[in-house]
Amino acid sequence: LEIRTEIYDADMKFNGNDGGSTITALSLDMSAAGAATFNAGATFGGGIAIGGTGAANTLDDYEEGTWTPVLGRVSASTVSYTNRYGYYTKVGRMVYVSFFITINAVAVQGGSVNFMLGLPFTIGGVGNISNAGSLGVNNAFATAVVHTTMGRGSEAGLTFHENNNSNQNLQVNWVAGGVLSGSLSYFVD
């Protein structure tokens, strides 16, 4: 089956009727080598193959959304928030998250390792350390200068690390009125 237009650079259009209104569902631009424009987007059940046909070349997942960051410590702490925002984009197995938190008050400091939970997806990889993150505004910790993050076990969370070439989890008090913002990229399994 071949559908052809004999008119030089004439677009091909697939028109229909939607509730009594004429619509153009698909337009093929012949002056741009047949570039397709779908009126209301397109859904592909098996993904989109880019640059090949194998699984490694198929984009089969894309998602955007929000998440709610939750600060804590291994020995339970109670933190309330003035502001708390999290956004994410997931493309295939790669997840990019950003967050912004203002601590209102700390009723119970707790103890041991500082962490953040609530990531939209659990961090994957060997030992859950296949991630990289950085902090922007950061005055939410009592004494430490924190610059990096690391996945937290098999949870949807992360721990914080000082910028002193050590692999030690941060263990300091939260600061009421402190602000913490940053971003993290990681893979899921």
C-alpha angles and dihedrals in degrees: 000000000000126000112197141172117210094197113100112251092350114152120238114226133192106208130186145160121265112186093328096316123109112235137180103228096180133014125190112201106215092187087062099048093271099308106183125228118190114202096219104018129268134263121212115193097197100037131254119288112219120191094347144014104250128100091260089061097046122100103205104162136047125160140161127192151120133278135187117239116216121195121210149143130232091254099055118271127186115220127174123198139221092191130009123172134161131178131183144185121197120195113177106311095338119097124190117193133180129188144184124194133176113192112221099185142340111221095176121019096199117193147254124030122018114224145165123223133184101074110160093240134023113258111249134198138080107329088349092272100116093114142090128205143168136199125228115184105022125171098120095102122078102225112353135092103219123193109156141049134204134197116268110231113275094330128104091253149081143226128223129239134199121240095248102104091258128122093221121135112238115256111183138116123277116243121232108232090022122140125216125184133161150121138249135192120201145155127243124211 
